[in-house]
mmCIF file of C-alpha atoms in Angstrom:
data_model
loop_
_atom_site.group_PDB
_atom_site.id
_atom_site.type_symbol
_atom_site.label_atom_id
_atom_site.label_comp_id
_atom_site.label_asym_id
_atom_site.label_seq_id
_atom_site.Cartn_x
_atom_site.Cartn_y
_atom_site.Cartn_z
ATOM 1 C CA MET A 818 -18.033 41.795 -69.551
ATOM 2 C CA SER A 819 -17.861 38.148 -68.438
ATOM 3 C CA LYS A 820 -19.281 37.203 -65.061
ATOM 4 C CA LEU A 821 -17.027 36.351 -62.130
ATOM 5 C CA ASN A 822 -16.656 32.721 -61.052
ATOM 6 C CA PHE A 823 -17.274 31.842 -57.394
ATOM 7 C CA ALA A 824 -16.898 28.808 -55.156
ATOM 8 C CA ILE A 825 -18.388 28.299 -51.694
ATOM 9 C CA ILE A 826 -16.552 26.487 -48.896
ATOM 10 C CA GLY A 827 -19.019 25.265 -46.283
ATOM 11 C CA CYS A 828 -22.544 24.198 -47.215
ATOM 12 C CA GLY A 829 -24.465 24.994 -44.033
ATOM 13 C CA ARG A 830 -27.523 27.205 -43.643
ATOM 14 C CA ILE A 831 -25.984 30.506 -44.712
ATOM 15 C CA ALA A 832 -24.371 28.953 -47.807
ATOM 16 C CA GLU A 833 -27.682 28.664 -49.638
ATOM 17 C CA ARG A 834 -28.212 32.407 -49.300
ATOM 18 C CA HIS A 835 -24.732 33.006 -50.703
ATOM 19 C CA ALA A 836 -25.417 30.600 -53.556
ATOM 20 C CA LYS A 837 -28.651 32.350 -54.536
ATOM 21 C CA HIS A 838 -26.993 35.753 -54.719
ATOM 22 C CA ILE A 839 -23.971 34.418 -56.584
ATOM 23 C CA GLN A 840 -26.202 32.716 -59.123
ATOM 24 C CA SER A 841 -28.192 35.914 -59.684
ATOM 25 C CA MET A 842 -25.087 38.063 -60.295
ATOM 26 C CA ALA A 843 -22.238 35.747 -61.285
ATOM 27 C CA ASN A 844 -21.330 32.078 -61.840
ATOM 28 C CA LEU A 845 -21.330 29.517 -59.022
ATOM 29 C CA VAL A 846 -18.728 27.016 -60.202
ATOM 30 C CA ALA A 847 -18.288 24.726 -57.190
ATOM 31 C CA VAL A 848 -19.150 24.100 -53.539
ATOM 32 C CA CYS A 849 -17.398 22.114 -50.822
ATOM 33 C CA ASP A 850 -18.268 20.566 -47.466
ATOM 34 C CA ILE A 851 -16.698 17.724 -45.486
ATOM 35 C CA LYS A 852 -20.211 16.275 -45.167
ATOM 36 C CA PRO A 853 -20.874 14.633 -48.553
ATOM 37 C CA ASP A 854 -24.663 14.946 -48.348
ATOM 38 C CA LYS A 855 -24.501 18.702 -47.737
ATOM 39 C CA ALA A 856 -22.038 19.272 -50.576
ATOM 40 C CA LYS A 857 -24.065 17.089 -52.958
ATOM 41 C CA THR A 858 -27.382 18.757 -52.087
ATOM 42 C CA LEU A 859 -26.116 22.310 -52.552
ATOM 43 C CA GLY A 860 -24.162 21.400 -55.674
ATOM 44 C CA GLU A 861 -27.084 19.665 -57.327
ATOM 45 C CA ASN A 862 -29.552 22.391 -56.312
ATOM 46 C CA PHE A 863 -27.407 25.018 -58.002
ATOM 47 C CA GLY A 864 -26.064 22.932 -60.876
ATOM 48 C CA CYS A 865 -22.369 23.138 -59.989
ATOM 49 C CA ASN A 866 -19.495 20.829 -59.067
ATOM 50 C CA TYR A 867 -19.275 19.670 -55.473
ATOM 51 C CA TYR A 868 -16.378 18.476 -53.345
ATOM 52 C CA THR A 869 -15.648 17.186 -49.861
ATOM 53 C CA ASP A 870 -12.033 18.383 -49.847
ATOM 54 C CA ILE A 871 -11.089 22.063 -50.101
ATOM 55 C CA ASP A 872 -7.629 21.314 -51.497
ATOM 56 C CA GLN A 873 -9.136 19.230 -54.282
ATOM 57 C CA LEU A 874 -11.578 22.001 -55.175
ATOM 58 C CA LEU A 875 -8.850 24.646 -55.248
ATOM 59 C CA THR A 876 -6.635 22.412 -57.395
ATOM 60 C CA ASN A 877 -9.307 21.299 -59.866
ATOM 61 C CA GLU A 878 -11.208 24.564 -60.290
ATOM 62 C CA ASN A 879 -8.553 26.747 -61.881
ATOM 63 C CA ASN A 880 -10.952 29.311 -63.325
ATOM 64 C CA LEU A 881 -12.135 30.776 -60.015
ATOM 65 C CA ASP A 882 -12.141 34.456 -59.132
ATOM 66 C CA VAL A 883 -13.615 34.476 -55.616
ATOM 67 C CA VAL A 884 -14.007 31.897 -52.851
ATOM 68 C CA SER A 885 -16.759 32.519 -50.281
ATOM 69 C CA ILE A 886 -15.943 31.087 -46.848
ATOM 70 C CA CYS A 887 -19.050 29.852 -45.007
ATOM 71 C CA THR A 888 -17.481 27.284 -42.681
ATOM 72 C CA PRO A 889 -17.624 27.344 -38.843
ATOM 73 C CA ASN A 890 -16.018 30.404 -37.245
ATOM 74 C CA GLY A 891 -12.909 28.609 -36.028
ATOM 75 C CA LEU A 892 -12.047 27.480 -39.575
ATOM 76 C CA HIS A 893 -12.384 30.861 -41.310
ATOM 77 C CA ALA A 894 -8.691 31.734 -41.086
ATOM 78 C CA GLU A 895 -7.416 28.355 -42.308
ATOM 79 C CA HIS A 896 -9.809 28.215 -45.247
ATOM 80 C CA SER A 897 -9.402 31.874 -46.220
ATOM 81 C CA ILE A 898 -5.612 31.569 -46.256
ATOM 82 C CA LYS A 899 -5.777 28.419 -48.413
ATOM 83 C CA ALA A 900 -8.053 30.178 -50.901
ATOM 84 C CA LEU A 901 -5.837 33.278 -51.009
ATOM 85 C CA LYS A 902 -2.695 31.181 -51.486
ATOM 86 C CA SER A 903 -4.333 29.437 -54.428
ATOM 87 C CA GLY A 904 -4.740 32.806 -56.174
ATOM 88 C CA ASN A 905 -8.337 33.709 -55.368
ATOM 89 C CA HIS A 906 -10.016 36.709 -53.833
ATOM 90 C CA VAL A 907 -11.910 35.810 -50.641
ATOM 91 C CA LEU A 908 -15.246 36.789 -49.140
ATOM 92 C CA CYS A 909 -15.327 35.570 -45.535
ATOM 93 C CA GLU A 910 -18.465 35.286 -43.428
ATOM 94 C CA LYS A 911 -18.540 36.896 -40.003
ATOM 95 C CA PRO A 912 -16.734 36.715 -37.685
ATOM 96 C CA MET A 913 -13.516 37.083 -39.674
ATOM 97 C CA ALA A 914 -11.750 34.703 -37.244
ATOM 98 C CA LEU A 915 -11.622 33.955 -33.520
ATOM 99 C CA THR A 916 -8.331 35.704 -32.723
ATOM 100 C CA VAL A 917 -6.620 38.917 -33.766
ATOM 101 C CA LYS A 918 -3.553 36.842 -34.660
ATOM 102 C CA ASP A 919 -5.541 34.772 -37.159
ATOM 103 C CA CYS A 920 -7.073 37.939 -38.625
ATOM 104 C CA GLY A 921 -3.599 39.386 -39.031
ATOM 105 C CA ASN A 922 -2.407 36.247 -40.820
ATOM 106 C CA MET A 923 -5.336 36.495 -43.213
ATOM 107 C CA ILE A 924 -4.511 40.119 -43.999
ATOM 108 C CA ILE A 925 -0.819 39.293 -44.508
ATOM 109 C CA GLU A 926 -1.700 36.509 -46.950
ATOM 110 C CA SER A 927 -4.083 38.824 -48.805
ATOM 111 C CA GLU A 928 -1.284 41.338 -49.242
ATOM 112 C CA LYS A 929 1.301 38.699 -50.205
ATOM 113 C CA SER A 930 -0.952 37.178 -52.836
ATOM 114 C CA ASN A 931 -2.229 40.595 -54.013
ATOM 115 C CA LYS A 932 -5.813 39.399 -53.627
ATOM 116 C CA LYS A 933 -8.770 41.163 -51.997
ATOM 117 C CA LEU A 934 -10.142 40.034 -48.647
ATOM 118 C CA PHE A 935 -13.783 40.997 -48.085
ATOM 119 C CA ILE A 936 -15.650 40.429 -44.805
ATOM 120 C CA VAL A 937 -19.432 39.993 -44.589
ATOM 121 C CA LYS A 938 -20.850 42.922 -42.578
ATOM 122 C CA GLN A 939 -24.343 43.072 -43.994
ATOM 123 C CA ASN A 940 -25.953 45.101 -41.193
ATOM 124 C CA ARG A 941 -24.061 48.165 -42.412
ATOM 125 C CA TYR A 942 -26.527 48.219 -45.305
ATOM 126 C CA ASN A 943 -29.667 48.439 -43.144
ATOM 127 C CA PRO A 944 -31.314 51.755 -44.167
ATOM 128 C CA PRO A 945 -31.636 53.177 -40.620
ATOM 129 C CA VAL A 946 -28.054 52.128 -39.809
ATOM 130 C CA LYS A 947 -26.769 53.846 -42.970
ATOM 131 C CA ALA A 948 -28.740 56.957 -42.017
ATOM 132 C CA LEU A 949 -27.235 56.911 -38.509
ATOM 133 C CA LYS A 950 -23.720 56.571 -39.950
ATOM 134 C CA LYS A 951 -24.375 59.513 -42.270
ATOM 135 C CA ILE A 952 -25.503 61.896 -39.543
ATOM 136 C CA ILE A 953 -22.632 60.886 -37.250
ATOM 137 C CA ASP A 954 -20.131 61.478 -40.058
ATOM 138 C CA GLU A 955 -21.790 64.852 -40.742
ATOM 139 C CA GLN A 956 -21.500 65.617 -36.982
ATOM 140 C CA ARG A 957 -25.201 66.413 -36.750
ATOM 141 C CA LEU A 958 -25.322 64.821 -33.292
ATOM 142 C CA GLY A 959 -22.326 66.834 -32.079
ATOM 143 C CA LYS A 960 -20.166 65.250 -29.401
ATOM 144 C CA ILE A 961 -21.230 61.652 -28.732
ATOM 145 C CA ALA A 962 -21.644 61.139 -25.002
ATOM 146 C CA ASN A 963 -23.201 57.724 -24.589
ATOM 147 C CA VAL A 964 -24.053 54.640 -26.650
ATOM 148 C CA GLN A 965 -26.323 51.762 -25.658
ATOM 149 C CA VAL A 966 -26.504 48.434 -27.494
ATOM 150 C CA ASN A 967 -29.205 45.880 -26.652
ATOM 151 C CA CYS A 968 -29.177 42.379 -28.170
ATOM 152 C CA PHE A 969 -31.916 40.124 -26.835
ATOM 153 C CA TRP A 970 -32.364 37.018 -28.971
ATOM 154 C CA ASN A 971 -33.519 33.442 -28.531
ATOM 155 C CA ARG A 972 -31.247 30.479 -29.168
ATOM 156 C CA ASN A 973 -32.916 27.422 -27.709
ATOM 157 C CA GLU A 974 -31.827 23.857 -26.977
ATOM 158 C CA ASN A 975 -32.533 22.608 -30.491
ATOM 159 C CA TYR A 976 -30.423 25.351 -32.049
ATOM 160 C CA TYR A 977 -27.321 24.017 -30.335
ATOM 161 C CA LYS A 978 -28.177 20.302 -30.353
ATOM 162 C CA GLU A 979 -28.813 20.301 -34.110
ATOM 163 C CA SER A 980 -25.318 21.667 -34.776
ATOM 164 C CA ASP A 981 -22.011 19.860 -34.333
ATOM 165 C CA TRP A 982 -20.089 23.135 -33.841
ATOM 166 C CA LYS A 983 -22.335 25.825 -32.384
ATOM 167 C CA GLY A 984 -21.782 26.145 -28.666
ATOM 168 C CA LYS A 985 -18.271 24.679 -28.905
ATOM 169 C CA LYS A 986 -15.546 27.096 -27.820
ATOM 170 C CA SER A 987 -13.010 26.022 -30.453
ATOM 171 C CA LEU A 988 -15.293 26.407 -33.485
ATOM 172 C CA ASP A 989 -18.002 28.818 -32.319
ATOM 173 C CA GLY A 990 -15.931 31.076 -30.072
ATOM 174 C CA GLY A 991 -18.749 32.591 -28.035
ATOM 175 C CA THR A 992 -22.054 34.407 -28.235
ATOM 176 C CA LEU A 993 -20.415 37.687 -29.247
ATOM 177 C CA PHE A 994 -18.758 35.969 -32.206
ATOM 178 C CA THR A 995 -21.668 33.954 -33.587
ATOM 179 C CA GLN A 996 -24.746 35.986 -32.661
ATOM 180 C CA PHE A 997 -23.645 39.546 -32.087
ATOM 181 C CA SER A 998 -20.387 40.297 -33.929
ATOM 182 C CA HIS A 999 -22.382 42.511 -36.317
ATOM 183 C CA PHE A 1000 -23.285 44.773 -33.391
ATOM 184 C CA ILE A 1001 -19.643 44.998 -32.321
ATOM 185 C CA ASP A 1002 -18.702 45.839 -35.909
ATOM 186 C CA LEU A 1003 -21.207 48.681 -35.935
ATOM 187 C CA LEU A 1004 -19.809 50.082 -32.683
ATOM 188 C CA TYR A 1005 -16.385 50.300 -34.301
ATOM 189 C CA TRP A 1006 -17.753 51.551 -37.636
ATOM 190 C CA LEU A 1007 -19.817 54.292 -35.994
ATOM 191 C CA PHE A 1008 -17.692 55.339 -33.014
ATOM 192 C CA GLY A 1009 -14.141 54.086 -33.501
ATOM 193 C CA ASP A 1010 -11.748 52.195 -31.268
ATOM 194 C CA VAL A 1011 -12.701 50.901 -27.838
ATOM 195 C CA LYS A 1012 -10.118 51.810 -25.180
ATOM 196 C CA ASN A 1013 -11.379 49.877 -22.156
ATOM 197 C CA VAL A 1014 -13.981 47.209 -21.465
ATOM 198 C CA TYR A 1015 -15.555 46.116 -18.187
ATOM 199 C CA PRO A 1016 -17.528 42.905 -18.835
ATOM 200 C CA ILE A 1017 -19.605 40.599 -16.653
ATOM 201 C CA LEU A 1018 -20.501 37.375 -18.467
ATOM 202 C CA ARG A 1019 -22.629 34.457 -17.308
ATOM 203 C CA ASN A 1020 -24.117 31.217 -18.573
ATOM 204 C CA GLU A 1021 -27.548 31.352 -16.952
ATOM 205 C CA LEU A 1022 -29.859 29.057 -18.937
ATOM 206 C CA HIS A 1023 -27.621 27.011 -21.273
ATOM 207 C CA ASN A 1024 -25.316 25.269 -18.820
ATOM 208 C CA GLU A 1025 -25.416 21.827 -20.412
ATOM 209 C CA LEU A 1026 -25.522 23.122 -23.975
ATOM 210 C CA ILE A 1027 -22.717 25.602 -24.569
ATOM 211 C CA GLU A 1028 -19.133 26.114 -23.424
ATOM 212 C CA PHE A 1029 -19.391 29.882 -22.895
ATOM 213 C CA GLU A 1030 -21.738 32.676 -21.863
ATOM 214 C CA ASP A 1031 -25.388 33.087 -22.816
ATOM 215 C CA SER A 1032 -25.618 36.541 -21.159
ATOM 216 C CA GLY A 1033 -23.382 39.551 -20.830
ATOM 217 C CA VAL A 1034 -23.223 43.149 -19.686
ATOM 218 C CA VAL A 1035 -20.251 45.206 -20.883
ATOM 219 C CA ALA A 1036 -19.325 48.793 -20.047
ATOM 220 C CA LEU A 1037 -17.180 50.474 -22.710
ATOM 221 C CA GLU A 1038 -14.867 53.471 -22.994
ATOM 222 C CA PHE A 1039 -14.150 54.667 -26.533
ATOM 223 C CA ASP A 1040 -10.996 56.441 -27.638
ATOM 224 C CA ASN A 1041 -13.125 59.467 -28.610
ATOM 225 C CA GLY A 1042 -14.276 59.908 -24.991
ATOM 226 C CA ALA A 1043 -17.744 58.383 -25.314
ATOM 227 C CA ILE A 1044 -18.914 55.685 -22.927
ATOM 228 C CA GLY A 1045 -21.365 52.900 -23.643
ATOM 229 C CA THR A 1046 -22.908 49.595 -22.696
ATOM 230 C CA ILE A 1047 -23.654 46.313 -24.409
ATOM 231 C CA ASN A 1048 -26.430 44.282 -22.797
ATOM 232 C CA TYR A 1049 -26.906 40.964 -24.562
ATOM 233 C CA ASN A 1050 -28.285 37.458 -24.188
ATOM 234 C CA VAL A 1051 -29.774 34.549 -26.127
ATOM 235 C CA ASN A 1052 -32.385 33.927 -23.418
ATOM 236 C CA SER A 1053 -35.310 35.915 -24.804
ATOM 237 C CA PHE A 1054 -38.300 33.621 -24.283
ATOM 238 C CA LYS A 1055 -39.366 31.729 -27.444
ATOM 239 C CA LYS A 1056 -38.264 34.359 -29.985
ATOM 240 C CA ASN A 1057 -35.879 37.200 -30.725
ATOM 241 C CA MET A 1058 -36.947 40.407 -28.981
ATOM 242 C CA GLU A 1059 -34.593 43.277 -29.819
ATOM 243 C CA GLY A 1060 -31.422 44.333 -31.564
ATOM 244 C CA SER A 1061 -30.819 48.049 -31.073
ATOM 245 C CA ILE A 1062 -28.315 50.885 -30.879
ATOM 246 C CA THR A 1063 -29.187 54.131 -29.074
ATOM 247 C CA VAL A 1064 -26.922 57.156 -29.427
ATOM 248 C CA PHE A 1065 -26.962 60.189 -27.140
ATOM 249 C CA GLY A 1066 -25.164 63.242 -28.526
ATOM 250 C CA GLU A 1067 -25.071 66.897 -27.545
ATOM 251 C CA LYS A 1068 -27.324 67.782 -30.522
ATOM 252 C CA GLY A 1069 -29.509 64.722 -30.816
ATOM 253 C CA THR A 1070 -30.668 61.294 -29.733
ATOM 254 C CA VAL A 1071 -31.345 58.422 -32.113
ATOM 255 C CA LYS A 1072 -32.444 54.827 -31.576
ATOM 256 C CA VAL A 1073 -32.200 52.230 -34.333
ATOM 257 C CA GLY A 1074 -34.038 49.159 -33.128
ATOM 258 C CA GLY A 1075 -36.580 46.525 -33.993
ATOM 259 C CA GLN A 1076 -35.427 42.929 -33.698
ATOM 260 C CA TYR A 1077 -32.553 43.350 -36.163
ATOM 261 C CA LEU A 1078 -31.520 47.026 -36.332
ATOM 262 C CA ASN A 1079 -34.158 47.465 -39.019
ATOM 263 C CA VAL A 1080 -36.409 50.180 -37.545
ATOM 264 C CA LEU A 1081 -35.765 53.845 -36.804
ATOM 265 C CA GLU A 1082 -37.516 53.826 -33.429
ATOM 266 C CA TYR A 1083 -36.694 57.300 -32.144
ATOM 267 C CA GLN A 1084 -35.056 60.504 -33.296
ATOM 268 C CA CYS A 1085 -34.768 63.966 -31.862
ATOM 269 C CA ILE A 1086 -32.075 65.934 -33.674
ATOM 270 C CA ASP A 1087 -31.373 69.658 -33.583
ATOM 271 C CA GLY A 1088 -32.586 71.138 -36.886
ATOM 272 C CA TYR A 1089 -32.670 67.833 -38.737
ATOM 273 C CA GLU A 1090 -34.928 64.841 -39.353
ATOM 274 C CA ILE A 1091 -34.119 61.471 -40.906
ATOM 275 C CA SER A 1092 -36.869 60.842 -43.464
ATOM 276 C CA GLU A 1093 -37.894 58.725 -46.441
ATOM 277 C CA LEU A 1094 -35.896 55.673 -45.491
ATOM 278 C CA PRO A 1095 -36.183 52.759 -47.928
ATOM 279 C CA LEU A 1096 -37.665 49.536 -46.596
ATOM 280 C CA SER A 1097 -35.261 47.122 -44.924
ATOM 281 C CA ASN A 1098 -34.774 43.618 -46.276
ATOM 282 C CA PRO A 1099 -36.298 40.820 -44.174
ATOM 283 C CA ALA A 1100 -34.166 39.048 -41.569
ATOM 284 C CA ASN A 1101 -32.243 35.909 -42.485
ATOM 285 C CA ASP A 1102 -34.764 33.117 -41.944
ATOM 286 C CA TYR A 1103 -33.381 29.723 -40.930
ATOM 287 C CA GLY A 1104 -36.750 28.094 -40.221
ATOM 288 C CA ALA A 1105 -36.694 27.560 -36.465
ATOM 289 C CA TYR A 1106 -34.928 30.857 -35.813
ATOM 290 C CA GLN A 1107 -33.943 34.128 -37.467
ATOM 291 C CA GLY A 1108 -30.666 36.015 -37.659
ATOM 292 C CA SER A 1109 -29.406 39.407 -38.770
ATOM 293 C CA MET A 1110 -30.769 41.338 -41.723
ATOM 294 C CA SER A 1111 -30.566 39.730 -45.132
ATOM 295 C CA ASN A 1112 -28.363 42.151 -47.044
ATOM 296 C CA HIS A 1113 -26.031 39.619 -48.637
ATOM 297 C CA ASP A 1114 -27.129 40.903 -52.043
ATOM 298 C CA LYS A 1115 -25.491 44.244 -51.181
ATOM 299 C CA VAL A 1116 -22.355 42.420 -50.025
ATOM 300 C CA TYR A 1117 -22.049 40.617 -53.363
ATOM 301 C CA GLU A 1118 -22.797 43.774 -55.319
ATOM 302 C CA ASN A 1119 -19.848 45.394 -53.564
ATOM 303 C CA VAL A 1120 -17.512 42.449 -54.246
ATOM 304 C CA ILE A 1121 -18.376 42.514 -57.937
ATOM 305 C CA GLU A 1122 -18.128 46.314 -58.157
ATOM 306 C CA VAL A 1123 -14.665 46.276 -56.543
ATOM 307 C CA LEU A 1124 -13.328 43.497 -58.777
ATOM 308 C CA THR A 1125 -14.839 44.631 -62.081
ATOM 309 C CA MET A 1126 -15.179 48.404 -61.776
ATOM 310 C CA ASN A 1127 -12.478 49.370 -59.268
ATOM 311 C CA GLY A 1128 -15.011 50.215 -56.548
ATOM 312 C CA SER A 1129 -14.244 50.686 -52.841
ATOM 313 C CA VAL A 1130 -14.381 47.800 -50.367
ATOM 314 C CA THR A 1131 -17.160 48.445 -47.823
ATOM 315 C CA ALA A 1132 -15.870 46.003 -45.187
ATOM 316 C CA SER A 1133 -12.148 45.245 -45.277
ATOM 317 C CA GLY A 1134 -10.000 42.709 -43.497
ATOM 318 C CA TYR A 1135 -8.703 45.469 -41.234
ATOM 319 C CA GLU A 1136 -12.244 46.307 -40.113
ATOM 320 C CA GLY A 1137 -12.945 42.624 -39.559
ATOM 321 C CA LEU A 1138 -9.845 42.471 -37.376
ATOM 322 C CA LYS A 1139 -11.000 45.472 -35.309
ATOM 323 C CA THR A 1140 -14.287 43.693 -34.529
ATOM 324 C CA VAL A 1141 -12.414 40.601 -33.358
ATOM 325 C CA GLU A 1142 -10.031 42.802 -31.353
ATOM 326 C CA ILE A 1143 -12.933 44.270 -29.360
ATOM 327 C CA ILE A 1144 -14.555 40.852 -28.771
ATOM 328 C CA GLU A 1145 -11.213 39.327 -27.757
ATOM 329 C CA LYS A 1146 -10.705 42.191 -25.312
ATOM 330 C CA ILE A 1147 -14.150 41.578 -23.781
ATOM 331 C CA TYR A 1148 -13.528 37.860 -23.295
ATOM 332 C CA LYS A 1149 -10.041 38.376 -21.874
ATOM 333 C CA ASN A 1150 -11.351 40.837 -19.271
ATOM 334 C CA ALA A 1151 -14.568 38.981 -18.394
ATOM 335 C CA LEU A 1152 -15.568 38.475 -14.786
#
């Protein structure tokens, strides 16, 4: 069986991780970035063609199977739709887009072109998160009463000043989009739709740096009757402190924590124990800071399995839309 051919649009920090996994499992044919030096560096490092114009890449590279979108958040919809229209499957980095409308347009184009739309949701593959999903699906915790999400990370002055798009409302979207959309995705994946949100958002320590909040507290009501909270900020002193989900059910309590949802910190379940979890991958390391867990290998394994062996998509465009729907609802109702 011949290997699939991929291209990457956007040659920023996360693109190198994509390129490494593509090269280990498939063929990286081309990369593209409007900054010539970034496109040239990534292209030369991985021995592929490089472009500064997405239309030129999509026209010239007529043997592609999948285009991976790694551009700033606010460009995901435009670039995904172009790639789909040109006859390629698409893997889009999180967040899927910055509005539900844009997500819907991406899904419509995927259906019109009969091409798959995959969304990067790599935290679903964290071993303790997978174990939590399993026991919830098996109803081992009984009725879920309460959910608590804590996201306490550090994003300092240099993080924003070294980027020409992070911190900008039009391209970044907000802290929930860029830093914590994976946590919102897991809330939907684990507990379903969110009916009501009651947010208080503030910019406490980044007033001259970003155009939106650096801190937030959100009370949630789920359709299934559970209530919950999200307490988040990027003000943890010097380094990331915690990324956790705690679930309180009638038959058990579980906390998945650590800095990146990578540690089973607590469990007390009626007649059951989560055991023998495999080790988690390390966090994405960007030098001066770290991000969510590095499970992009699992993401690419799923893409290839779906396209070559008729496997099931683990994170669809619809699920990407639901994440954006919850975030959009929080921002629209913010005090």
